């Protein structure tokens, strides 16, 4: 235990740097994934060509099936090593949950409510922004929360391509046989995921 606290005292600048890198990679991927997936999910609700919906969901689901290390390795020849390929890989992983929940949330809105809005003269944009989006927000936020927890976990692998983060502590700890480094990196990712989920839960409650 003394070694554990000594490590934190001596190396806290490195720990804070790893935490900051992890936050940057994770939340950049989630924010960009949300910006991409939510509009696409809305567009699919209004799409009348069935095969397009199937194709989009197939592609988004395909990214989920690729092992994390394999996807990172595929992106290295395209983007090199570092933060950019890590964010892109995590962004691709974030698409499916947010896309699916957005689509299901909009589809769950009662048709009678939509017909009432149409009868009141609401345009398509007004219906989306004032009725469908608020009513489907719990679905969307659920997708974002699930995605955030997964992305924070998967981001530990970003250290393998030089992106840093809490995974760097784990890898370095394994390399020099320092259990305290492994513990700090692992427990740090767990605590970060729990805190992020709690904060997003509070945001969801405020928004709804």
PDB file of C-alpha atoms in Angstrom:
ATOM      1  CA  UNK A   1       0.000   0.000   0.000  1.00  0.00           C
ATOM      2  CA  UNK A   2       2.880   2.358   0.758  1.00  0.00           C
ATOM      3  CA  UNK A   3       4.289   1.718  -2.707  1.00  0.00           C
ATOM      4  CA  UNK A   4       0.891   2.500  -4.197  1.00  0.00           C
ATOM      5  CA  UNK A   5       0.589   5.905  -2.516  1.00  0.00           C
ATOM      6  CA  UNK A   6       4.235   6.680  -3.186  1.00  0.00           C
ATOM      7  CA  UNK A   7       3.654   6.032  -6.879  1.00  0.00           C
ATOM      8  CA  UNK A   8       0.647   8.385  -6.940  1.00  0.00           C
ATOM      9  CA  UNK A   9       2.605  11.098  -5.111  1.00  0.00           C
ATOM     10  CA  UNK A  10       5.656  10.816  -7.332  1.00  0.00           C
ATOM     11  CA  UNK A  11       3.923  10.296 -10.665  1.00  0.00           C
ATOM     12  CA  UNK A  12       0.709  12.295 -10.345  1.00  0.00           C
ATOM     13  CA  UNK A  13       1.687  14.647 -13.241  1.00  0.00           C
ATOM     14  CA  UNK A  14       1.958  11.588 -15.516  1.00  0.00           C
ATOM     15  CA  UNK A  15      -1.325  10.232 -14.182  1.00  0.00           C
ATOM     16  CA  UNK A  16      -3.093  13.532 -14.828  1.00  0.00           C
ATOM     17  CA  UNK A  17      -1.608  13.680 -18.333  1.00  0.00           C
ATOM     18  CA  UNK A  18      -2.840  10.149 -19.069  1.00  0.00           C
ATOM     19  CA  UNK A  19      -6.279  11.038 -17.703  1.00  0.00           C
ATOM     20  CA  UNK A  20      -6.454  14.167 -19.849  1.00  0.00           C
ATOM     21  CA  UNK A  21      -5.438  12.242 -22.954  1.00  0.00           C
ATOM     22  CA  UNK A  22      -8.035   9.566 -22.202  1.00  0.00           C
ATOM     23  CA  UNK A  23     -10.758  12.174 -21.767  1.00  0.00           C
ATOM     24  CA  UNK A  24      -9.780  13.924 -24.995  1.00  0.00           C
ATOM     25  CA  UNK A  25      -9.806  10.732 -27.057  1.00  0.00           C
ATOM     26  CA  UNK A  26     -13.013   9.326 -25.551  1.00  0.00           C
ATOM     27  CA  UNK A  27     -15.194  12.406 -25.574  1.00  0.00           C
ATOM     28  CA  UNK A  28     -13.976  13.565 -28.990  1.00  0.00           C
ATOM     29  CA  UNK A  29     -15.090  10.204 -30.387  1.00  0.00           C
ATOM     30  CA  UNK A  30     -18.471  10.301 -28.601  1.00  0.00           C
ATOM     31  CA  UNK A  31     -19.211  13.913 -29.580  1.00  0.00           C
ATOM     32  CA  UNK A  32     -18.256  13.344 -33.224  1.00  0.00           C
ATOM     33  CA  UNK A  33     -20.182  10.069 -33.260  1.00  0.00           C
ATOM     34  CA  UNK A  34     -23.270  11.849 -31.933  1.00  0.00           C
ATOM     35  CA  UNK A  35     -22.946  14.622 -34.522  1.00  0.00           C
ATOM     36  CA  UNK A  36     -22.804  11.992 -37.273  1.00  0.00           C
ATOM     37  CA  UNK A  37     -25.247   9.352 -35.999  1.00  0.00           C
ATOM     38  CA  UNK A  38     -28.179  11.443 -34.751  1.00  0.00           C
ATOM     39  CA  UNK A  39     -28.863  13.278 -38.065  1.00  0.00           C
ATOM     40  CA  UNK A  40     -28.451  10.032 -40.012  1.00  0.00           C
ATOM     41  CA  UNK A  41     -30.882   8.277 -37.661  1.00  0.00           C
ATOM     42  CA  UNK A  42     -33.435  11.054 -38.200  1.00  0.00           C
ATOM     43  CA  UNK A  43     -33.004  10.904 -41.970  1.00  0.00           C
ATOM     44  CA  UNK A  44     -33.551   7.145 -41.955  1.00  0.00           C
ATOM     45  CA  UNK A  45     -36.896   7.624 -40.194  1.00  0.00           C
ATOM     46  CA  UNK A  46     -38.103   9.696 -43.143  1.00  0.00           C
ATOM     47  CA  UNK A  47     -36.463   7.542 -45.785  1.00  0.00           C
ATOM     48  CA  UNK A  48     -38.904   5.503 -47.850  1.00  0.00           C
ATOM     49  CA  UNK A  49     -36.347   3.323 -49.631  1.00  0.00           C
ATOM     50  CA  UNK A  50     -36.076   0.255 -47.445  1.00  0.00           C
ATOM     51  CA  UNK A  51     -32.755  -1.082 -48.715  1.00  0.00           C
ATOM     52  CA  UNK A  52     -30.974   2.181 -47.790  1.00  0.00           C
ATOM     53  CA  UNK A  53     -31.929   1.745 -44.138  1.00  0.00           C
ATOM     54  CA  UNK A  54     -30.771  -1.855 -44.230  1.00  0.00           C
ATOM     55  CA  UNK A  55     -27.467  -0.878 -45.851  1.00  0.00           C
ATOM     56  CA  UNK A  56     -26.746   1.906 -43.344  1.00  0.00           C
ATOM     57  CA  UNK A  57     -27.475  -0.294 -40.339  1.00  0.00           C
ATOM     58  CA  UNK A  58     -25.436  -3.118 -41.858  1.00  0.00           C
ATOM     59  CA  UNK A  59     -22.394  -0.867 -42.313  1.00  0.00           C
ATOM     60  CA  UNK A  60     -22.730   0.613 -38.809  1.00  0.00           C
ATOM     61  CA  UNK A  61     -23.094  -2.863 -37.337  1.00  0.00           C
ATOM     62  CA  UNK A  62     -20.121  -4.106 -39.363  1.00  0.00           C
ATOM     63  CA  UNK A  63     -17.817  -1.712 -37.513  1.00  0.00           C
ATOM     64  CA  UNK A  64     -18.981  -3.272 -34.242  1.00  0.00           C
ATOM     65  CA  UNK A  65     -17.844  -6.709 -35.363  1.00  0.00           C
ATOM     66  CA  UNK A  66     -14.254  -5.696 -36.183  1.00  0.00           C
ATOM     67  CA  UNK A  67     -11.911  -6.373 -33.245  1.00  0.00           C
ATOM     68  CA  UNK A  68     -10.512  -3.176 -31.744  1.00  0.00           C
ATOM     69  CA  UNK A  69      -6.871  -4.006 -32.381  1.00  0.00           C
ATOM     70  CA  UNK A  70      -7.632  -5.026 -35.956  1.00  0.00           C
ATOM     71  CA  UNK A  71      -9.431  -1.750 -36.668  1.00  0.00           C
ATOM     72  CA  UNK A  72      -6.574   0.257 -35.163  1.00  0.00           C
ATOM     73  CA  UNK A  73      -4.101  -1.705 -37.289  1.00  0.00           C
ATOM     74  CA  UNK A  74      -6.172  -1.061 -40.431  1.00  0.00           C
ATOM     75  CA  UNK A  75      -6.167   2.691 -39.791  1.00  0.00           C
ATOM     76  CA  UNK A  76      -2.412   2.983 -39.182  1.00  0.00           C
ATOM     77  CA  UNK A  77      -1.474   2.908 -42.916  1.00  0.00           C
ATOM     78  CA  UNK A  78      -4.139   5.554 -43.583  1.00  0.00           C
ATOM     79  CA  UNK A  79      -3.612   7.963 -40.681  1.00  0.00           C
ATOM     80  CA  UNK A  80      -0.379   6.826 -39.061  1.00  0.00           C
ATOM     81  CA  UNK A  81      -0.148   6.460 -35.307  1.00  0.00           C
ATOM     82  CA  UNK A  82      -1.342   8.759 -32.531  1.00  0.00           C
ATOM     83  CA  UNK A  83      -4.591  10.421 -31.581  1.00  0.00           C
ATOM     84  CA  UNK A  84      -6.268  10.737 -35.009  1.00  0.00           C
ATOM     85  CA  UNK A  85      -6.607   7.026 -35.836  1.00  0.00           C
ATOM     86  CA  UNK A  86      -7.643   6.325 -32.240  1.00  0.00           C
ATOM     87  CA  UNK A  87     -10.458   8.887 -32.366  1.00  0.00           C
ATOM     88  CA  UNK A  88     -11.608   7.674 -35.788  1.00  0.00           C
ATOM     89  CA  UNK A  89     -11.681   4.049 -34.667  1.00  0.00           C
ATOM     90  CA  UNK A  90     -13.673   4.884 -31.543  1.00  0.00           C
ATOM     91  CA  UNK A  91     -15.987   7.123 -33.575  1.00  0.00           C
ATOM     92  CA  UNK A  92     -16.805   4.178 -35.852  1.00  0.00           C
ATOM     93  CA  UNK A  93     -17.570   2.040 -32.801  1.00  0.00           C
ATOM     94  CA  UNK A  94     -19.879   4.733 -31.405  1.00  0.00           C
ATOM     95  CA  UNK A  95     -22.129   4.972 -34.470  1.00  0.00           C
ATOM     96  CA  UNK A  96     -24.338   1.901 -34.102  1.00  0.00           C
ATOM     97  CA  UNK A  97     -25.745   2.409 -30.561  1.00  0.00           C
ATOM     98  CA  UNK A  98     -26.495   6.101 -31.105  1.00  0.00           C
ATOM     99  CA  UNK A  99     -27.875   5.524 -34.603  1.00  0.00           C
ATOM    100  CA  UNK A 100     -30.134   2.669 -33.488  1.00  0.00           C
ATOM    101  CA  UNK A 101     -31.453   4.489 -30.425  1.00  0.00           C
ATOM    102  CA  UNK A 102     -32.127   7.656 -32.394  1.00  0.00           C
ATOM    103  CA  UNK A 103     -34.038   5.714 -35.024  1.00  0.00           C
ATOM    104  CA  UNK A 104     -36.018   3.699 -32.466  1.00  0.00           C
ATOM    105  CA  UNK A 105     -36.750   6.826 -30.424  1.00  0.00           C
ATOM    106  CA  UNK A 106     -38.237   8.662 -33.386  1.00  0.00           C
ATOM    107  CA  UNK A 107     -40.173   5.578 -34.457  1.00  0.00           C
ATOM    108  CA  UNK A 108     -41.670   5.244 -30.967  1.00  0.00           C
ATOM    109  CA  UNK A 109     -43.414   8.625 -31.118  1.00  0.00           C
ATOM    110  CA  UNK A 110     -47.166   8.087 -31.248  1.00  0.00           C
ATOM    111  CA  UNK A 111     -48.587   8.584 -34.738  1.00  0.00           C
ATOM    112  CA  UNK A 112     -51.594  10.392 -33.280  1.00  0.00           C
ATOM    113  CA  UNK A 113     -49.292  13.057 -31.877  1.00  0.00           C
ATOM    114  CA  UNK A 114     -47.658  13.492 -35.279  1.00  0.00           C
ATOM    115  CA  UNK A 115     -51.057  13.748 -36.979  1.00  0.00           C
ATOM    116  CA  UNK A 116     -52.109  16.368 -34.452  1.00  0.00           C
ATOM    117  CA  UNK A 117     -48.978  18.380 -35.158  1.00  0.00           C
ATOM    118  CA  UNK A 118     -49.648  18.157 -38.883  1.00  0.00           C
ATOM    119  CA  UNK A 119     -53.223  19.312 -38.323  1.00  0.00           C
ATOM    120  CA  UNK A 120     -51.940  22.305 -36.358  1.00  0.00           C
ATOM    121  CA  UNK A 121     -49.833  23.338 -39.328  1.00  0.00           C
ATOM    122  CA  UNK A 122     -46.419  22.241 -38.058  1.00  0.00           C
ATOM    123  CA  UNK A 123     -43.777  21.934 -40.732  1.00  0.00           C
ATOM    124  CA  UNK A 124     -41.524  18.854 -40.886  1.00  0.00           C
ATOM    125  CA  UNK A 125     -38.716  20.769 -39.179  1.00  0.00           C
ATOM    126  CA  UNK A 126     -41.027  22.002 -36.404  1.00  0.00           C
ATOM    127  CA  UNK A 127     -42.361  18.476 -35.860  1.00  0.00           C
ATOM    128  CA  UNK A 128     -38.832  17.115 -35.528  1.00  0.00           C
ATOM    129  CA  UNK A 129     -37.511  19.845 -33.239  1.00  0.00           C
ATOM    130  CA  UNK A 130     -40.576  20.460 -31.066  1.00  0.00           C
ATOM    131  CA  UNK A 131     -42.168  17.014 -30.836  1.00  0.00           C
ATOM    132  CA  UNK A 132     -40.111  14.058 -32.046  1.00  0.00           C
ATOM    133  CA  UNK A 133     -36.731  15.132 -30.717  1.00  0.00           C
ATOM    134  CA  UNK A 134     -37.936  15.940 -27.174  1.00  0.00           C
ATOM    135  CA  UNK A 135     -40.010  12.737 -26.971  1.00  0.00           C
ATOM    136  CA  UNK A 136     -37.178  10.550 -28.283  1.00  0.00           C
ATOM    137  CA  UNK A 137     -34.495  12.234 -26.171  1.00  0.00           C
ATOM    138  CA  UNK A 138     -34.476   9.491 -23.483  1.00  0.00           C
ATOM    139  CA  UNK A 139     -33.715   6.918 -26.199  1.00  0.00           C
ATOM    140  CA  UNK A 140     -30.948   9.062 -27.677  1.00  0.00           C
ATOM    141  CA  UNK A 141     -29.374   9.806 -24.310  1.00  0.00           C
ATOM    142  CA  UNK A 142     -29.492   6.115 -23.427  1.00  0.00           C
ATOM    143  CA  UNK A 143     -27.530   5.360 -26.584  1.00  0.00           C
ATOM    144  CA  UNK A 144     -25.008   8.077 -25.812  1.00  0.00           C
ATOM    145  CA  UNK A 145     -24.547   6.862 -22.235  1.00  0.00           C
ATOM    146  CA  UNK A 146     -23.995   3.259 -23.292  1.00  0.00           C
ATOM    147  CA  UNK A 147     -21.609   4.373 -26.014  1.00  0.00           C
ATOM    148  CA  UNK A 148     -19.623   6.591 -23.655  1.00  0.00           C
ATOM    149  CA  UNK A 149     -19.030   3.763 -21.191  1.00  0.00           C
ATOM    150  CA  UNK A 150     -17.893   1.429 -23.970  1.00  0.00           C
ATOM    151  CA  UNK A 151     -15.672   4.047 -25.611  1.00  0.00           C
ATOM    152  CA  UNK A 152     -13.913   4.909 -22.347  1.00  0.00           C
ATOM    153  CA  UNK A 153     -13.188   1.208 -21.912  1.00  0.00           C
ATOM    154  CA  UNK A 154     -12.003   0.679 -25.485  1.00  0.00           C
ATOM    155  CA  UNK A 155      -9.859   3.835 -25.383  1.00  0.00           C
ATOM    156  CA  UNK A 156      -7.367   1.997 -23.178  1.00  0.00           C
ATOM    157  CA  UNK A 157      -6.193   0.242 -26.362  1.00  0.00           C
ATOM    158  CA  UNK A 158      -5.332   3.586 -27.959  1.00  0.00           C
ATOM    159  CA  UNK A 159      -1.987   3.526 -26.160  1.00  0.00           C
ATOM    160  CA  UNK A 160      -0.901   0.659 -28.447  1.00  0.00           C
ATOM    161  CA  UNK A 161      -0.747   3.087 -31.371  1.00  0.00           C
ATOM    162  CA  UNK A 162       0.861   5.935 -29.464  1.00  0.00           C
ATOM    163  CA  UNK A 163      -2.284   7.880 -28.514  1.00  0.00           C
ATOM    164  CA  UNK A 164      -1.578   7.783 -24.777  1.00  0.00           C
ATOM    165  CA  UNK A 165      -4.325   7.685 -22.191  1.00  0.00           C
ATOM    166  CA  UNK A 166      -4.819   5.481 -19.165  1.00  0.00           C
ATOM    167  CA  UNK A 167      -3.967   2.452 -21.269  1.00  0.00           C
ATOM    168  CA  UNK A 168      -0.404   3.730 -21.407  1.00  0.00           C
ATOM    169  CA  UNK A 169      -0.120   3.208 -17.654  1.00  0.00           C
ATOM    170  CA  UNK A 170      -1.392  -0.352 -18.028  1.00  0.00           C
ATOM    171  CA  UNK A 171       0.994  -1.186 -20.869  1.00  0.00           C
ATOM    172  CA  UNK A 172       3.958   0.438 -19.115  1.00  0.00           C
ATOM    173  CA  UNK A 173       3.080  -1.343 -15.867  1.00  0.00           C
ATOM    174  CA  UNK A 174       3.034  -4.682 -17.646  1.00  0.00           C
ATOM    175  CA  UNK A 175       6.355  -3.882 -19.274  1.00  0.00           C
ATOM    176  CA  UNK A 176       8.199  -3.035 -16.047  1.00  0.00           C
ATOM    177  CA  UNK A 177       6.160  -5.291 -13.746  1.00  0.00           C
ATOM    178  CA  UNK A 178       4.655  -2.494 -11.656  1.00  0.00           C
ATOM    179  CA  UNK A 179       1.223  -3.565 -10.353  1.00  0.00           C
ATOM    180  CA  UNK A 180       0.486  -0.059  -9.060  1.00  0.00           C
ATOM    181  CA  UNK A 181       0.678   1.360 -12.595  1.00  0.00           C
ATOM    182  CA  UNK A 182      -1.631  -1.352 -13.920  1.00  0.00           C
ATOM    183  CA  UNK A 183      -4.079  -0.754 -11.071  1.00  0.00           C
ATOM    184  CA  UNK A 184      -4.124   3.030 -11.539  1.00  0.00           C
ATOM    185  CA  UNK A 185      -4.716   2.693 -15.280  1.00  0.00           C
ATOM    186  CA  UNK A 186      -7.439   0.068 -14.906  1.00  0.00           C
ATOM    187  CA  UNK A 187      -9.314   1.553 -11.968  1.00  0.00           C
ATOM    188  CA  UNK A 188      -8.969   5.015 -13.487  1.00  0.00           C
ATOM    189  CA  UNK A 189     -10.831   3.905 -16.623  1.00  0.00           C
ATOM    190  CA  UNK A 190     -13.568   2.269 -14.513  1.00  0.00           C
ATOM    191  CA  UNK A 191     -14.064   5.344 -12.323  1.00  0.00           C
ATOM    192  CA  UNK A 192     -14.019   7.629 -15.369  1.00  0.00           C
ATOM    193  CA  UNK A 193     -16.725   5.538 -17.054  1.00  0.00           C
ATOM    194  CA  UNK A 194     -18.919   5.599 -13.932  1.00  0.00           C
ATOM    195  CA  UNK A 195     -18.509   9.350 -13.465  1.00  0.00           C
ATOM    196  CA  UNK A 196     -19.248  10.026 -17.133  1.00  0.00           C
ATOM    197  CA  UNK A 197     -22.374   7.855 -17.007  1.00  0.00           C
ATOM    198  CA  UNK A 198     -23.571   9.642 -13.866  1.00  0.00           C
ATOM    199  CA  UNK A 199     -23.014  13.091 -15.358  1.00  0.00           C
ATOM    200  CA  UNK A 200     -24.795  12.124 -18.566  1.00  0.00           C
ATOM    201  CA  UNK A 201     -27.662  10.800 -16.452  1.00  0.00           C
ATOM    202  CA  UNK A 202     -27.945  14.186 -14.761  1.00  0.00           C
ATOM    203  CA  UNK A 203     -27.806  15.883 -18.169  1.00  0.00           C
ATOM    204  CA  UNK A 204     -30.567  13.615 -19.428  1.00  0.00           C
ATOM    205  CA  UNK A 205     -32.755  14.488 -16.451  1.00  0.00           C
ATOM    206  CA  UNK A 206     -32.167  18.206 -16.997  1.00  0.00           C
ATOM    207  CA  UNK A 207     -32.890  18.017 -20.709  1.00  0.00           C
ATOM    208  CA  UNK A 208     -36.071  16.016 -20.279  1.00  0.00           C
TER     209      UNK A 208
END
